[in-house]
Coordinates of C-alpha atoms in Angstrom, one line a residue:
M267 CA 127.8 94.5 -72.1
D268 CA 131.5 94.6 -72.2
A269 CA 133.7 96.7 -70.0
E270 CA 134.3 99.4 -72.6
V271 CA 130.5 100.1 -73.0
I272 CA 130.1 100.2 -69.2
E273 CA 133.1 102.6 -68.8
K274 CA 131.6 104.8 -71.5
E275 CA 128.3 104.9 -69.8
I276 CA 130.0 105.7 -66.4
S277 CA 131.9 108.5 -68.1
D278 CA 128.8 109.9 -69.8
I279 CA 126.9 109.9 -66.4
K280 CA 129.8 111.6 -64.7
A281 CA 129.9 114.3 -67.4
K282 CA 126.2 114.9 -67.0
I283 CA 126.6 115.2 -63.2
S284 CA 129.5 117.6 -63.6
E285 CA 127.4 119.7 -66.1
E286 CA 124.4 119.8 -63.7
K287 CA 126.6 120.9 -60.8
R288 CA 128.1 123.6 -63.0
R289 CA 124.6 124.8 -64.0
G290 CA 123.4 124.6 -60.4
K291 CA 126.4 126.7 -59.2
I292 CA 125.6 129.4 -61.9
K293 CA 122.0 129.5 -60.9
L294 CA 122.9 129.8 -57.2
E295 CA 125.3 132.7 -57.9
L296 CA 122.6 134.4 -60.0
F297 CA 120.0 133.9 -57.2
Q298 CA 122.4 135.3 -54.6
R299 CA 123.2 138.3 -56.7
L300 CA 119.5 139.0 -57.3
Q301 CA 118.8 138.5 -53.6
K302 CA 121.5 141.1 -52.8
E303 CA 120.1 143.6 -55.3
L304 CA 116.6 143.1 -53.8
N305 CA 117.9 143.6 -50.3
D306 CA 119.8 146.7 -51.4
G307 CA 116.7 148.1 -53.1
A308 CA 114.6 147.4 -50.1
A309 CA 117.1 149.3 -47.9
Q310 CA 117.0 152.2 -50.3
V311 CA 113.2 152.3 -50.2
I312 CA 113.3 152.3 -46.4
N313 CA 115.8 155.2 -46.4
W314 CA 113.6 157.2 -48.8
E315 CA 110.5 156.5 -46.6
I316 CA 112.4 157.9 -43.6
Q317 CA 113.4 160.9 -45.6
I318 CA 109.9 161.5 -46.7
G319 CA 108.7 161.2 -43.1
A320 CA 111.2 163.7 -41.9
L321 CA 110.4 166.2 -44.7
Q322 CA 106.7 165.8 -44.1
K323 CA 107.3 166.4 -40.4
A324 CA 109.2 169.6 -41.3
L325 CA 106.4 170.8 -43.5
D326 CA 103.8 170.1 -40.8
S327 CA 105.8 172.2 -38.2

């Protein structure tokens, strides 16, 4: 193999690494956004359960 071929292979591998890092970053951002939505939804459900409990208590009184 001559130097040009080796340099081309190195360049191709670096491009693949860069693309995988970019994809990984996008996936991580998506995961973090979905995790936040899930946590926010869970908090809302807990609030609703508290409200239901308070309303049920008021009905029982």
